[in-house]
Short mmCIF file of C-alpha atoms and ligand atoms in Angstrom, two decimals:
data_model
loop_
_atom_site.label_atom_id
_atom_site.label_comp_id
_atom_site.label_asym_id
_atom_site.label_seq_id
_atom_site.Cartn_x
_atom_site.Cartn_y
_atom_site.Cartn_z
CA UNK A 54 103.88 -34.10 90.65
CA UNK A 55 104.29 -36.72 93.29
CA UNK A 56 104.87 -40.70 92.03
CA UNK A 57 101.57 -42.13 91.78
CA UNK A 58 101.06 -45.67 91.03
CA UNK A 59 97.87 -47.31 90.45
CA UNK A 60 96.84 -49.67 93.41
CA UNK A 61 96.54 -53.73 91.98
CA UNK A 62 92.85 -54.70 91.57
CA UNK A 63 90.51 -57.85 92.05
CA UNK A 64 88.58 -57.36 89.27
CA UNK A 65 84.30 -57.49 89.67
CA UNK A 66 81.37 -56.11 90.63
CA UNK A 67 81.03 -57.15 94.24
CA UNK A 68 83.68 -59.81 95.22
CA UNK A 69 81.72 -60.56 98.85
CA UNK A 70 80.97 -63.80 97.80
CA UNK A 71 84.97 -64.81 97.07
CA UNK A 72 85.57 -63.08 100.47
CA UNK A 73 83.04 -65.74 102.25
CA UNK A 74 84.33 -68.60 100.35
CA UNK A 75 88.01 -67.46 101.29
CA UNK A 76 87.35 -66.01 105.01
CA UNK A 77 90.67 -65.21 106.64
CA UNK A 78 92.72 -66.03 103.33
CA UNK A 79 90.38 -63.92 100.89
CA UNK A 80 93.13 -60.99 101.15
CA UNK A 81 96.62 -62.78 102.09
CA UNK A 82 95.54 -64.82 98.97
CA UNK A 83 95.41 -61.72 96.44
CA UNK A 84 98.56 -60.32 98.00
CA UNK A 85 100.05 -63.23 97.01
CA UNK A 86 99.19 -63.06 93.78
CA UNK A 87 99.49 -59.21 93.17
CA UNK A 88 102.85 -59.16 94.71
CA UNK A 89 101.78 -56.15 97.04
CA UNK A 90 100.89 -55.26 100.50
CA UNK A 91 97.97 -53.26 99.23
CA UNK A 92 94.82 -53.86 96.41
CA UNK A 93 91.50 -53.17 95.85
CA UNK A 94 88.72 -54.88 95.78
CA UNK A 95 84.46 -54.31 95.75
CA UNK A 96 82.33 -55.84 98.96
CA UNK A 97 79.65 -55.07 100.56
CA UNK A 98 77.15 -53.77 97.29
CA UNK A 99 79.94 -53.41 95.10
CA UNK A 100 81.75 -50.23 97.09
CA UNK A 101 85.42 -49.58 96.26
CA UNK A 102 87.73 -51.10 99.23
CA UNK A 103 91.18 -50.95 99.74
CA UNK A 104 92.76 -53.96 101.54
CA UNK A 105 96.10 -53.25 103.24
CA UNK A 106 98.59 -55.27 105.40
CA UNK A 107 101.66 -55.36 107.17
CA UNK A 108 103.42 -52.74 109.62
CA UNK A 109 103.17 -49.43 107.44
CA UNK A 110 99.49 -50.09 106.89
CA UNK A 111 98.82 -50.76 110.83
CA UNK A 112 100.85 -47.44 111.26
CA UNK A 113 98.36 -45.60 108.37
CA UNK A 114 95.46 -47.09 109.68
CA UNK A 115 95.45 -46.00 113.12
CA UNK A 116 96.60 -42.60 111.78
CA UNK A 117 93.37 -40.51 112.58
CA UNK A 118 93.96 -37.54 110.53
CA UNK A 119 93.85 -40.15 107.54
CA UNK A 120 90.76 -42.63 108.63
CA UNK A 121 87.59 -42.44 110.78
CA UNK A 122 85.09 -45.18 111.87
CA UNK A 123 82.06 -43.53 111.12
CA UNK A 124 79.98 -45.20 108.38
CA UNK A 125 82.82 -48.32 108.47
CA UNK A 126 81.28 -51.09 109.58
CA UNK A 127 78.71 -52.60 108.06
CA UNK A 128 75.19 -52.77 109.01
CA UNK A 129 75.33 -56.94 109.45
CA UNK A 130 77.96 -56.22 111.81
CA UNK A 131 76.27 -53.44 113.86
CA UNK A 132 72.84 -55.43 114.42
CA UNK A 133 75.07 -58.35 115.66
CA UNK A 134 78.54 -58.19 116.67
CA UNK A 135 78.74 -54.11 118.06
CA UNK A 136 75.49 -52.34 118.26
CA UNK A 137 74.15 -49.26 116.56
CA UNK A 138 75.80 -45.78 118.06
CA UNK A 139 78.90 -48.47 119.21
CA UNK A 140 82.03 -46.99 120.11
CA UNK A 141 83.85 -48.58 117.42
CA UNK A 142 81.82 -46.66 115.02
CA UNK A 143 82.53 -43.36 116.41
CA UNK A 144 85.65 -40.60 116.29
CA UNK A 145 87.24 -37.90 117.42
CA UNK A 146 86.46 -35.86 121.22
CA UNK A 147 83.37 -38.33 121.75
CA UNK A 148 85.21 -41.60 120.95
CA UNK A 149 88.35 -40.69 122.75
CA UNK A 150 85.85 -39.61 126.26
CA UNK A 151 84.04 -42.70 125.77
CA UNK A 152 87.30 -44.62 125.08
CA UNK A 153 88.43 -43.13 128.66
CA UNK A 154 85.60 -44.97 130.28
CA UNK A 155 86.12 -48.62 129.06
CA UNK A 156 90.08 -48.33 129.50
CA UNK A 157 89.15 -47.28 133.48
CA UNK A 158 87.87 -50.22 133.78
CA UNK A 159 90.97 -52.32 133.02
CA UNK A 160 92.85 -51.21 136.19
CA UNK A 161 95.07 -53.90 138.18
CA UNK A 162 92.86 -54.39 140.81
CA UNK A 163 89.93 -55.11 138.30
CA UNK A 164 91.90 -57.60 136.35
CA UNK A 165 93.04 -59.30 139.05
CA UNK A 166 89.04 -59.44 139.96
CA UNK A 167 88.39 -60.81 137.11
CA UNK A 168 90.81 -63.30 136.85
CA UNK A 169 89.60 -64.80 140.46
CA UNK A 170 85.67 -64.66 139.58
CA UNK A 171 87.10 -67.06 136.29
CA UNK A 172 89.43 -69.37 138.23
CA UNK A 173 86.44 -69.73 141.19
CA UNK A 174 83.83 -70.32 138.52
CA UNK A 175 86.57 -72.60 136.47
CA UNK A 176 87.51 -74.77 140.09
CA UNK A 177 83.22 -75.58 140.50
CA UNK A 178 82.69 -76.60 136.22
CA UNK A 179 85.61 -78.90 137.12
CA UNK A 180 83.64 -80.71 140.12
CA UNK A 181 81.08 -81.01 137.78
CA UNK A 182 83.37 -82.22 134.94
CA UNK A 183 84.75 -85.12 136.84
CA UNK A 184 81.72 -87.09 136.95
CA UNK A 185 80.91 -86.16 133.05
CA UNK A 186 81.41 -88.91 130.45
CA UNK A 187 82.72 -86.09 128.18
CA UNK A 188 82.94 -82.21 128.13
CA UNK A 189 82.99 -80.07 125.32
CA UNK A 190 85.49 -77.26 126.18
CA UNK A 191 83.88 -74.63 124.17
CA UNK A 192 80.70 -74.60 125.28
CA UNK A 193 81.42 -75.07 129.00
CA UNK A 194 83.87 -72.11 128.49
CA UNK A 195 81.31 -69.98 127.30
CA UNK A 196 78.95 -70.44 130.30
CA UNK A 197 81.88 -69.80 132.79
CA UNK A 198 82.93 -66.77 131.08
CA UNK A 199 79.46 -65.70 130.95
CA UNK A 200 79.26 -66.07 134.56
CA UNK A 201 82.13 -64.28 135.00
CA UNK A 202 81.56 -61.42 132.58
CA UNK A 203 78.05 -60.83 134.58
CA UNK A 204 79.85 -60.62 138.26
CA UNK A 205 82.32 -58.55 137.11
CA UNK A 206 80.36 -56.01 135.27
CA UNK A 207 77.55 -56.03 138.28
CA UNK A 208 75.09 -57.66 135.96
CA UNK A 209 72.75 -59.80 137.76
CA UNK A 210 72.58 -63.11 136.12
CA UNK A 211 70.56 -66.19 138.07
CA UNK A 212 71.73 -69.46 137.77
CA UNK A 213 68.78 -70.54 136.01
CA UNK A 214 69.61 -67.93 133.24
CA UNK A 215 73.30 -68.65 132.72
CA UNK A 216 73.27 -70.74 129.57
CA UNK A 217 70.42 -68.93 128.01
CA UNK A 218 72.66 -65.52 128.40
CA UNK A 219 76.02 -67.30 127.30
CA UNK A 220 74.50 -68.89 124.16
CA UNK A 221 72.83 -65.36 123.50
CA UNK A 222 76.05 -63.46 123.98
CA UNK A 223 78.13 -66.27 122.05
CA UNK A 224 75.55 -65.69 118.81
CA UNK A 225 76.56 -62.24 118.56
CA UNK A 226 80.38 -62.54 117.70
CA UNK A 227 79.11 -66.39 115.98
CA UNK A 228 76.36 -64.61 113.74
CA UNK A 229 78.67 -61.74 112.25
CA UNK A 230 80.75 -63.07 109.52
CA UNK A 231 77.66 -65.51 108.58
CA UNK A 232 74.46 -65.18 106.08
CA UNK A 233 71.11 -66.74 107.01
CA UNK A 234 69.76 -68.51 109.83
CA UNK A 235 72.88 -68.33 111.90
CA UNK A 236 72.96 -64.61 111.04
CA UNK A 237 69.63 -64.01 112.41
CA UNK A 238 70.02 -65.75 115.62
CA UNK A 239 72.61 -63.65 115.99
CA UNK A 240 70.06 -60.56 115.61
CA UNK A 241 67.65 -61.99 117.30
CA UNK A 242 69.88 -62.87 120.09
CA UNK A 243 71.22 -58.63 120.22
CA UNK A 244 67.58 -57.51 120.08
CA UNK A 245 67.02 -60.05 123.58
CA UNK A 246 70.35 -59.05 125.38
CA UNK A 247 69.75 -55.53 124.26
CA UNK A 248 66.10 -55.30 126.06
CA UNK A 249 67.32 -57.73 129.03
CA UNK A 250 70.73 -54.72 129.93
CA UNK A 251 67.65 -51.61 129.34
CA UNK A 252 65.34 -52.62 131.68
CA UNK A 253 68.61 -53.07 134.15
CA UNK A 254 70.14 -49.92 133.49
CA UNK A 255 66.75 -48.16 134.35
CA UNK A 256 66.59 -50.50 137.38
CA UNK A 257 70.15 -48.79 138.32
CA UNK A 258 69.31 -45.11 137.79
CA UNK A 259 66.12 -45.33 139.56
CA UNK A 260 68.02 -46.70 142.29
CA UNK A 261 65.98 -50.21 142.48
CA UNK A 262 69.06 -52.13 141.81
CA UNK A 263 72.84 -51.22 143.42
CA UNK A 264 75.91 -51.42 141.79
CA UNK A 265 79.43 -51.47 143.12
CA UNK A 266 80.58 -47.81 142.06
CA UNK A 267 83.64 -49.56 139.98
CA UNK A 268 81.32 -51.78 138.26
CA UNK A 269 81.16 -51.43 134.38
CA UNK A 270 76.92 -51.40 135.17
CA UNK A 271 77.76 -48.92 137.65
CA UNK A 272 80.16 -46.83 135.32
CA UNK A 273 78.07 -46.78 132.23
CA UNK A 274 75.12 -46.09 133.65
CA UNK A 275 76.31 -43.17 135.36
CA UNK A 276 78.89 -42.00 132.50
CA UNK A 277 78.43 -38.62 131.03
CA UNK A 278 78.94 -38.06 127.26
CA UNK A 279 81.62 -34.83 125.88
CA UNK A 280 78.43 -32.38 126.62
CA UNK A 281 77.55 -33.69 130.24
CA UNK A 282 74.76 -36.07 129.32
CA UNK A 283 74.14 -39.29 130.33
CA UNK A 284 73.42 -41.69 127.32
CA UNK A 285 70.50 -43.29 126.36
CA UNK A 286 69.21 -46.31 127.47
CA UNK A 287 69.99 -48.26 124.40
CA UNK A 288 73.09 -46.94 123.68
CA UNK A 289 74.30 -47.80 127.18
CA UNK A 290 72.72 -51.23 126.47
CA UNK A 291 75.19 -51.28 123.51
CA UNK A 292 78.27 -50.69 125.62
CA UNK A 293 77.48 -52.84 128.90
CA UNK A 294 77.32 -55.54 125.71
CA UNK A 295 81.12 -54.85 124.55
CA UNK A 296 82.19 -55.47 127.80
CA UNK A 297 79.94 -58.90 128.24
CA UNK A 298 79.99 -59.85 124.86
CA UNK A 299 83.83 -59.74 124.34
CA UNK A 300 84.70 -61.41 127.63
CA UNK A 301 82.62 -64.44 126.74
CA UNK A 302 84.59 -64.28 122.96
CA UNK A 303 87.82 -65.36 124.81
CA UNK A 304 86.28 -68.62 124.93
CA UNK A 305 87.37 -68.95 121.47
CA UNK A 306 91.29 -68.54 122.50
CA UNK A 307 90.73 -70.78 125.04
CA UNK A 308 89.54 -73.81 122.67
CA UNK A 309 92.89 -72.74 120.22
CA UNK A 310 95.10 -72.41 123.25
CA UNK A 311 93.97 -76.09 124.52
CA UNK A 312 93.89 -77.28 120.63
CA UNK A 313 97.92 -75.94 120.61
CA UNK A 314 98.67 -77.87 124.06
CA UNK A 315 97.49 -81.21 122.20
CA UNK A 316 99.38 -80.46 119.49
CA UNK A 317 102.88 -79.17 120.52
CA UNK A 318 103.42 -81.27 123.66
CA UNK A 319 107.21 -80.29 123.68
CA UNK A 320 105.56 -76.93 123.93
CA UNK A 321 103.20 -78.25 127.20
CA UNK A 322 106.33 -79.47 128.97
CA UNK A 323 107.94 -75.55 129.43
CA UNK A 324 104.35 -74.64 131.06
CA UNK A 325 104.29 -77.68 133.66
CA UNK A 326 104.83 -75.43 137.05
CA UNK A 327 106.08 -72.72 134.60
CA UNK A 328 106.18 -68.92 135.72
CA UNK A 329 104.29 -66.13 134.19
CA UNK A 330 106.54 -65.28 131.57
CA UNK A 331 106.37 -68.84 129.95
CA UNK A 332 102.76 -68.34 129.85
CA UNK A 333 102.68 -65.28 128.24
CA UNK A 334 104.84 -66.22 125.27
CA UNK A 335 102.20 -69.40 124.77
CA UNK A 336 99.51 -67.11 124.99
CA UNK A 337 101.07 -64.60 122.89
CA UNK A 338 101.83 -67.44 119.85
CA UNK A 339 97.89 -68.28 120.01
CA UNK A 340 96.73 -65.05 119.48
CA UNK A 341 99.07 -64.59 116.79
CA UNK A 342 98.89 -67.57 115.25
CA UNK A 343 95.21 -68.70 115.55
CA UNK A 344 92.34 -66.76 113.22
CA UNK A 345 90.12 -64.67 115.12
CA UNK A 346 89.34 -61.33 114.24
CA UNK A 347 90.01 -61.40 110.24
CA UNK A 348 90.38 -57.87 109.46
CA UNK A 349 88.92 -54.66 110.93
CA UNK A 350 87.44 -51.87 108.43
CA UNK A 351 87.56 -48.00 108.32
CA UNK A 352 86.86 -44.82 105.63
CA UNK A 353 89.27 -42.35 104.73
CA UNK A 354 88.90 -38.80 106.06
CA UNK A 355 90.15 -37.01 103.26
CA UNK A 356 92.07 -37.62 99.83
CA UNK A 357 95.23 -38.66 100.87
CA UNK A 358 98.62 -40.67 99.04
CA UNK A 359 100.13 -43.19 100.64
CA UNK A 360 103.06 -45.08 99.19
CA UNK A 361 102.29 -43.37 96.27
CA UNK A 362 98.86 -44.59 95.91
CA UNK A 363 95.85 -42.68 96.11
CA UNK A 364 92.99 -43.20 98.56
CA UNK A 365 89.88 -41.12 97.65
CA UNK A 366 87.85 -39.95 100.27
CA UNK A 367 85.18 -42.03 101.96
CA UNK A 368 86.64 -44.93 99.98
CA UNK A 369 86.42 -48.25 102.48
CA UNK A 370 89.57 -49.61 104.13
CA UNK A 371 90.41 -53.10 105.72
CA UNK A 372 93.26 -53.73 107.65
CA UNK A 373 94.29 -57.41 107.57
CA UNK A 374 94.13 -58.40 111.16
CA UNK A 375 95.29 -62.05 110.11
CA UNK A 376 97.42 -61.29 107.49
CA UNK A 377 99.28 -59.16 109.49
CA UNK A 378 99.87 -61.51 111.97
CA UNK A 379 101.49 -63.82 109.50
CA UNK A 380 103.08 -61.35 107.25
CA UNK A 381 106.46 -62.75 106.77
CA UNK A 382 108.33 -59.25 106.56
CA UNK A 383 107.36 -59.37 110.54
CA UNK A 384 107.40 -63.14 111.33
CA UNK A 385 109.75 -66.41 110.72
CA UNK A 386 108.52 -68.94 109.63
CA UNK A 387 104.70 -67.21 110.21
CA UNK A 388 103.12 -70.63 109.42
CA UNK A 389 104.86 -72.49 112.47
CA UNK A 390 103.71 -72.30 115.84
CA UNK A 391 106.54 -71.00 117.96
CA UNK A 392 105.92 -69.29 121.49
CA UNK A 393 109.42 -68.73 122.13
CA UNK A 394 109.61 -66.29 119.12
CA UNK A 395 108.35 -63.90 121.59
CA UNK A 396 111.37 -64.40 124.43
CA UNK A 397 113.53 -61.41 122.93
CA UNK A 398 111.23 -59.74 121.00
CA UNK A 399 110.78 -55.64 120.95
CA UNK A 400 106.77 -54.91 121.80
CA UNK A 401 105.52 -52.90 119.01
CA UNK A 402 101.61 -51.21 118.53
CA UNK A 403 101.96 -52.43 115.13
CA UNK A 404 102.76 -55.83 114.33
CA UNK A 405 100.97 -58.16 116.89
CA UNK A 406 97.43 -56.81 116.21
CA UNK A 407 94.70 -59.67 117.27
CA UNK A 408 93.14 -57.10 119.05
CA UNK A 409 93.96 -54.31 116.42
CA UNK A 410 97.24 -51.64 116.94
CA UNK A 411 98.05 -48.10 117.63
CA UNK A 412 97.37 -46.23 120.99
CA UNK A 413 94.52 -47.59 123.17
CA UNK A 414 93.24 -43.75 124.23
CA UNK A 415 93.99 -42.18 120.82
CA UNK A 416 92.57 -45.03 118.23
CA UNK A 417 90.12 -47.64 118.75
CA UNK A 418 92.66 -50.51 119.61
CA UNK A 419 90.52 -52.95 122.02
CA UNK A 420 90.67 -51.91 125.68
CA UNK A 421 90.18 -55.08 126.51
CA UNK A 422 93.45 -56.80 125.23
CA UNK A 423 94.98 -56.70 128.92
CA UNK A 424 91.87 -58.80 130.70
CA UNK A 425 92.18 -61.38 127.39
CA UNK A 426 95.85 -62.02 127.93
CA UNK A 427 95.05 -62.45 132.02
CA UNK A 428 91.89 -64.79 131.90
CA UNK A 429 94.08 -66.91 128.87
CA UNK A 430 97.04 -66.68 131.54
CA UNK A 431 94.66 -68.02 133.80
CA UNK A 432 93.26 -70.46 131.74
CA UNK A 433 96.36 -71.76 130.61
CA UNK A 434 97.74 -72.97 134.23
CA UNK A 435 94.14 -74.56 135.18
CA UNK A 436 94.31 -76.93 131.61
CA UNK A 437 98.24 -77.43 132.91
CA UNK A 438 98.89 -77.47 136.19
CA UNK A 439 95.42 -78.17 138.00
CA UNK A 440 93.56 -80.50 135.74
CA UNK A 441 94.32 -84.04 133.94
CA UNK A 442 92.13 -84.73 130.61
CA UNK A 443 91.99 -87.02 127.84
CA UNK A 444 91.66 -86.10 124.54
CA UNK A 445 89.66 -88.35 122.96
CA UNK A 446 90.71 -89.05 118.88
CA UNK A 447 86.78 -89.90 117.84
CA UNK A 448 86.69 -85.92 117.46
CA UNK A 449 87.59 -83.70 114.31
CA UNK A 450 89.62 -80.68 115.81
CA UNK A 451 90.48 -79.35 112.53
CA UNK A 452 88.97 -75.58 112.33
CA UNK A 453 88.22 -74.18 108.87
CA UNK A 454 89.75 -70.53 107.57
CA UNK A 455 86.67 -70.01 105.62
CA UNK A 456 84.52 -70.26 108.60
CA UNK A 457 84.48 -66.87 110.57
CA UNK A 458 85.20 -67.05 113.79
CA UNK A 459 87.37 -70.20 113.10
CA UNK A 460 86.98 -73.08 116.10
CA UNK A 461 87.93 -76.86 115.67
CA UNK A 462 84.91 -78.79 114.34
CA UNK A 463 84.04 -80.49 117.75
CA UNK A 464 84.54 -77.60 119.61
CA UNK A 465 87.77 -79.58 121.92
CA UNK A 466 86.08 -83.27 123.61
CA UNK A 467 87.80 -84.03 126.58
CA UNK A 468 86.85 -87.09 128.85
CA UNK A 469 88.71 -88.49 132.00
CA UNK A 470 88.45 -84.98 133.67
CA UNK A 471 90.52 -85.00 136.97
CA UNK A 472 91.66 -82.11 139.41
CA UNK A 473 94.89 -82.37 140.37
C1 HEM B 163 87.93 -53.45 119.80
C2 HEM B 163 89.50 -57.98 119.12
C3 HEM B 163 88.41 -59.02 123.72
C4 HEM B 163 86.27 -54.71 124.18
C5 HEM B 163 88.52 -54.58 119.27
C6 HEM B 163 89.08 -54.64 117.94
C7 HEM B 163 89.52 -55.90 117.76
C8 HEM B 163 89.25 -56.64 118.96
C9 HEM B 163 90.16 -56.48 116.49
C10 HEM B 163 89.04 -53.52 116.92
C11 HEM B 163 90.30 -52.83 116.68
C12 HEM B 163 90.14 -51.79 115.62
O1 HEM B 163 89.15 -51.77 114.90
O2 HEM B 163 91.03 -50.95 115.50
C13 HEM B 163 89.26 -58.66 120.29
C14 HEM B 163 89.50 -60.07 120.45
C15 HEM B 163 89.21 -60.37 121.74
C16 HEM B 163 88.75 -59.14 122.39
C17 HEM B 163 90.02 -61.01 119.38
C18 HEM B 163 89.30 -61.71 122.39
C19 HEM B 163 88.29 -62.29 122.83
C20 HEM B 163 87.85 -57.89 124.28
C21 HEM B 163 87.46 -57.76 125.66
C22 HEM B 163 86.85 -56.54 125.78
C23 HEM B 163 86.85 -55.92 124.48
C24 HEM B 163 87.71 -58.83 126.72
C25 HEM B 163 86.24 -55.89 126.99
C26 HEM B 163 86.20 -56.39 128.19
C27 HEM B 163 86.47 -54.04 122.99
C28 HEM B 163 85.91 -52.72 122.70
C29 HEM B 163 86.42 -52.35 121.44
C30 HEM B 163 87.25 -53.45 120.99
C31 HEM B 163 84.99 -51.92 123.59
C32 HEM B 163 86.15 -51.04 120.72
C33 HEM B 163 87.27 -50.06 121.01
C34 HEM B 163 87.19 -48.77 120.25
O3 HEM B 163 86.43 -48.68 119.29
O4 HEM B 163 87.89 -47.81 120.63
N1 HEM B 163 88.65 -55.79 119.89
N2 HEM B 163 88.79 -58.14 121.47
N3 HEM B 163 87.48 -56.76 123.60
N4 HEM B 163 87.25 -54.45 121.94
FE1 HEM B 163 88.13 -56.25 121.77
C1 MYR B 164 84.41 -59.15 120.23
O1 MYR B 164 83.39 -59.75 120.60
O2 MYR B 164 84.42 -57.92 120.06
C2 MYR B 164 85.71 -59.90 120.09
C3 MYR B 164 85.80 -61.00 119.15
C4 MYR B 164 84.90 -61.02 117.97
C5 MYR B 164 85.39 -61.79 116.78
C6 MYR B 164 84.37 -61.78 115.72
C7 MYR B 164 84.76 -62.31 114.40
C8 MYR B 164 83.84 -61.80 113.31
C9 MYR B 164 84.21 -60.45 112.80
C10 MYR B 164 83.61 -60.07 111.51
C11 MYR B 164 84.37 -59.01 110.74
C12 MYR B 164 84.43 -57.66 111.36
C13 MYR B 164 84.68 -56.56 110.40
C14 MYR B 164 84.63 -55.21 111.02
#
């Protein structure tokens, strides 16, 4: 007989309401007290979950023969933050061919595309900044990189709709975590997006509207499924959304990485006139350090034993996105913010996972973890190097870990806006 031990457990019938009142904490505070990387726990209508964290858990996680996506995420999450029929809730031959697709978007040339669609759009919202008596980063973030998500894709977005879109696609990611009203403008705002990309993608196949053939419009309308089909309208809908959707989300990092410039000025000094590479350790530090994603779920395949404990098939399992990235087997000092930690580090798939771990064609890892670090990059030499700001102290820029997504309470005021 192999060891077996039996896993810790947070005792109850459904513990969902402890995991809203806890949000990114809920399972780095019962590790704590259990001792262990591993417990479980009921959510979601009292289902058995195991929580799991730290590097052998990333590595079991994205192990496919041991968990699948299907009938993971939960139904609040699919009508606002993915989509029904999502990629991220599919496996095997389909998910890896559809996987193919988004990650052929992400080539050089496209990034750098990208990148210049954000820093034009960024160089105009500062013209417009100048003469403002104060700006609230977040939100003008969201409109640029709504802008910018729409030209790159080869979505057609008027002026006149810009902010309608960008608060739209911002309620999806904002409305996921939440209950009530803010969960239902999140629904409401999938069900308007989702009609808004149909009627587009039809426009596209019966040739009224043209698309740049490297477009992701172009791509997805055109992309044929593991038996030669093309996909439905609303499941195409679904996708052109995880590429919009997502690149507007980065306005989240954007607010922490501007939050972490206020408050590590030694740290601002290294980036004045500073190369790539100092850029990319910042960048890397703020995705580690501030909460985003909290944790990311999936079922197991089959029974299986892992570290001697048993996981019974079809039970649900959450990888601690957060915890991870502050599990202090993996990180000194986890709780500090330190860029340069990153200067000789090793790059592993499992122990920086903002944007999840693994293999980006084998698991579900996000494809787009290349155009975040790019557009942040970016980001990070415009608030730097090309623009002066105040930061005024009548503001509360403390952000909550029960809150999910996390942001700083004002959402970053700046006044005095100057190009430089
Ligand atoms: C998957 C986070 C930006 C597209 C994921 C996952 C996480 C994540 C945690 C799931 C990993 C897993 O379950 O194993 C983030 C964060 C972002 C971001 C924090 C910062 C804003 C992007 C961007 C794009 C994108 C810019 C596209 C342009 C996707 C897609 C998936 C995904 C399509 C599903 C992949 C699959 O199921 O195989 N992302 N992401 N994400 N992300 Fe991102
Ligand atoms: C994206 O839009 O895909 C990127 C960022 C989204 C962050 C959303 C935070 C809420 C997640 C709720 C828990 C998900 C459990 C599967």
């Amino acid at each position: 007989m192999p060891y077996k031990e039996q896993i810790p457990i947070d005792k109850g019938i459904d513990n969902s309401l402890a995991m809203m009142r806890e949000g990114y904490l809920y399972i780095s505070n019962r590790r704590k007290r259990f001792g262990k990387d591993i417990f479980e726990t009921r959510l979601l209508g009292g289902q058995k979950a195991v929580c799991i964290a730290g590097e052998e858990a990333v590595k079991v996680f994205y192990d496919e023969s041991k968990i699948k996506r299907q009938g993971a995420a939960p139904k609040r999450i699919r009508q606002t933050l993915f989509g029904e029929k999502a990629i991220q809730t599919i496996d095997d031959t389909s998910h890896k061919h559809r996987k193919q697709l988004f990650m052929s978007l992400m080539t050089e040339k496209q990034l750098q595309d990208v990148v210049n669609i954000f820093k034009k759009e960024w160089a105009s919202a500062i013209d417009k900044w100048e003469s403002e008596n104060e700006v609230i980063l977040y939100h003008e973030v969201t409109k640029i990189l709504a802008i910018t998500a729409c030209k790159w894709a080869g979505v057609p977005l008027s002026q006149s709709d810009a902010s309608l879109r960008a608060s739209q696609l911002e309620k999806l990611f904002d409305s996921a975590a939440a209950i009530g009203p803010r969960h239902w403008k999140g629904r409401q705002a999938r069900n308007a997006l989702e009609l808004w990309l149909q009627k587009i993608i039809k426009d596209v196949r019966n040739s009224k509207l043209e698309t740049p053939e490297e477009t992701a419009l172009h791509r997805m309308a055109w992309y044929r499924d593991t038996n030669g089909k093309l996909l439905n309208t609303e499941v195409t809908a679904v996708e052109v959304l995880n590429i919009l959707r997502p690149i507007v989300a980065i306005s989240v990092y954007i607010v922490f990485a501007a939050l972490a410039l206020f408050e590590n000025p030694e740290e601002k000094e290294k980036l004045l006139n500073g190369d790539e590479d100092v850029f990319e350790l910042f960048i890397q530090e703020v995705r580690r350090y501030y909460p985003f994603f909290p944790f990311t779920t999936g079922r197991v395949r089959e029974n299986f034993l892992w570290k001697g404990h048993d996981f019974k098939k079809e039970s649900l399992v959450l990888l601690d996105i957060y915890g991870t990235n502050h599990h202090p087997n993996l990180w000194d000092n986890p709780e500090q913010f330190t860029p340069d930690r990153f200067k000789e580090r090793e790059e592993s798939p499992y122990d920086l996972i903002p944007q999840g771990g693994g293999d980006y064609y084998k698991g579900h890892r996000c494809p787009g973890e290349w155009l975040t670090v790019e557009v942040m990059k970016s980001s990070l030499d415009l608030l730097v190097n090309h623009m002066e700001y105040n930061v005024p102290k009548q503001q509360n820029l403390r952000y909550s870990m029960m809150r999910i997504p996390s942001l700083p309470k004002d959402r970053f005021i700046m006044d005095r806006v100057k190009k430089v």
